[in-house]
mmCIF file of C-alpha atoms in Angstrom:
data_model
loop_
_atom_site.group_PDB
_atom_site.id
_atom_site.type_symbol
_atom_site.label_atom_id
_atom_site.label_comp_id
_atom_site.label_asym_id
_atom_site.label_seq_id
_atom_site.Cartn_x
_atom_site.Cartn_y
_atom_site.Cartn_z
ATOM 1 C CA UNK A 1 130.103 52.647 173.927
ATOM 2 C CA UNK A 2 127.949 55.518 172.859
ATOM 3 C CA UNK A 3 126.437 53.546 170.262
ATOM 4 C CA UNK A 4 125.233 50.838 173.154
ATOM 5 C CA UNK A 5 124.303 53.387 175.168
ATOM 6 C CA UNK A 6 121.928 55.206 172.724
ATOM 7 C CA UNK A 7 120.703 51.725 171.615
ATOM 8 C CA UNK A 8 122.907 51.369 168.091
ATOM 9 C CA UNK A 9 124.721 48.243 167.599
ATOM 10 C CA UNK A 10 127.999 49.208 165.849
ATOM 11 C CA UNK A 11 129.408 47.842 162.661
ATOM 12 C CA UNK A 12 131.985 45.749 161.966
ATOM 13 C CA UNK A 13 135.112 47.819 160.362
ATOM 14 C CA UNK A 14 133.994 47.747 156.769
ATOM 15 C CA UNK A 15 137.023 46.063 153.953
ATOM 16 C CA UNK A 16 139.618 47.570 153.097
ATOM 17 C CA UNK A 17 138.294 47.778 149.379
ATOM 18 C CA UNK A 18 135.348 49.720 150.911
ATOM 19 C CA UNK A 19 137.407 53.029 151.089
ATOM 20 C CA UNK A 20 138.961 53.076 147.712
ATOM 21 C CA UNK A 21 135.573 52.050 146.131
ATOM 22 C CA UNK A 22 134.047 55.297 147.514
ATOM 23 C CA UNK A 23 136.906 56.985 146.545
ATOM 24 C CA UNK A 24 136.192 56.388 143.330
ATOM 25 C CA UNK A 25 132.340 56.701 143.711
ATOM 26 C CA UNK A 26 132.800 60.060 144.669
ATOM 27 C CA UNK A 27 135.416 61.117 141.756
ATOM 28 C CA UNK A 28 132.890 59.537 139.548
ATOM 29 C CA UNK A 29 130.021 61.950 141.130
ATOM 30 C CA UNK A 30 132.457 65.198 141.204
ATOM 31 C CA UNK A 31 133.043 64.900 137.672
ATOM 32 C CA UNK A 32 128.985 64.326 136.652
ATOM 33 C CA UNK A 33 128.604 67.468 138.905
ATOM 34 C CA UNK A 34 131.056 69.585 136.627
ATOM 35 C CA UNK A 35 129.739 67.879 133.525
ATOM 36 C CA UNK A 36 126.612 68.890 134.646
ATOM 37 C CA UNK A 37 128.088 72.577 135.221
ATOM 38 C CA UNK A 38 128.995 72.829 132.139
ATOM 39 C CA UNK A 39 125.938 71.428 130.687
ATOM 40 C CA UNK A 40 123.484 72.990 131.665
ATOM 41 C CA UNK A 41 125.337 76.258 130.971
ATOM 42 C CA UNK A 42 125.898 75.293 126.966
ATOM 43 C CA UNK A 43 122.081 73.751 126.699
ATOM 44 C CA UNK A 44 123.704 70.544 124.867
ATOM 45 C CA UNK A 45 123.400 67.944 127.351
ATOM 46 C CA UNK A 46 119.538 65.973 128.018
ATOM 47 C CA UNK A 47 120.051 68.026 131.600
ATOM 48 C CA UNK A 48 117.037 65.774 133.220
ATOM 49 C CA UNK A 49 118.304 62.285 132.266
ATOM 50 C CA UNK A 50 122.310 63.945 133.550
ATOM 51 C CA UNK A 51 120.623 65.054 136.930
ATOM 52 C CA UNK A 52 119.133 61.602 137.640
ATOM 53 C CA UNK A 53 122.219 59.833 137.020
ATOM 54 C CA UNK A 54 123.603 61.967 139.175
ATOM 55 C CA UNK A 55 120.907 61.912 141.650
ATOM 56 C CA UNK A 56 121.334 57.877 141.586
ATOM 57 C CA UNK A 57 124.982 57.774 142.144
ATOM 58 C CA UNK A 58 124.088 60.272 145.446
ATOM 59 C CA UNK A 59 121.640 57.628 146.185
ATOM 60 C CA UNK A 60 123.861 54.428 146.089
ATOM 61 C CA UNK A 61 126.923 56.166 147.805
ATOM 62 C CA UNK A 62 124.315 57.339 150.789
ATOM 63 C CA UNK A 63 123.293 53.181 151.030
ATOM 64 C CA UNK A 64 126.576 51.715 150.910
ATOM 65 C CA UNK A 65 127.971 54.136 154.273
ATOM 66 C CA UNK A 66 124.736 53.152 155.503
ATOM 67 C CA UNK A 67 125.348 48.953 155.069
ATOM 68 C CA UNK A 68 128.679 49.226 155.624
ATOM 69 C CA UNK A 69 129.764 52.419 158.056
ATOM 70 C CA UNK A 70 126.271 53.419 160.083
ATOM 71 C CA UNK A 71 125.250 51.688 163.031
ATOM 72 C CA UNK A 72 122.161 49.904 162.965
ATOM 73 C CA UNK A 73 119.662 49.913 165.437
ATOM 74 C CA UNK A 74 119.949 47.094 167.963
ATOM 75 C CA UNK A 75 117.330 44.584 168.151
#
């Protein structure tokens, strides 16, 4: 109802799948985030190209809660 009320048309609950696939969208972002660590403290690692991957897999996880989770302005 709050959603309505503030104009935001709610989603729809998102699959089942959609939970364990950011599951593992996240473990796959904690673990270029302690690569990175690591990296960037032994100087052996091409640090830019690492912190756009890692700046891309930010990216898609923040698009996907928006499709799926967010509500969307109502029209």
């Amino acid at each position: 109802m709050r959603h309505l009320v503030n104009g935001l048309e709610p989603q729809d609950a998102p699959p089942p799948d959609y939970y364990a696939m950011m599951r593992e969208l996240h473990g796959i972002g904690n673990n270029l985030n302690q690569i990175a660590v690591k990296a960037h403290t032994l100087n052996v690692l091409d640090v830019q190209r690492y912190d756009e991957a890692c700046r891309k897999i930010d990216t898609a996880i923040k698009k996907i809660t928006e499709a799926v989770i967010l509500p969307r302005p109502m029209k």
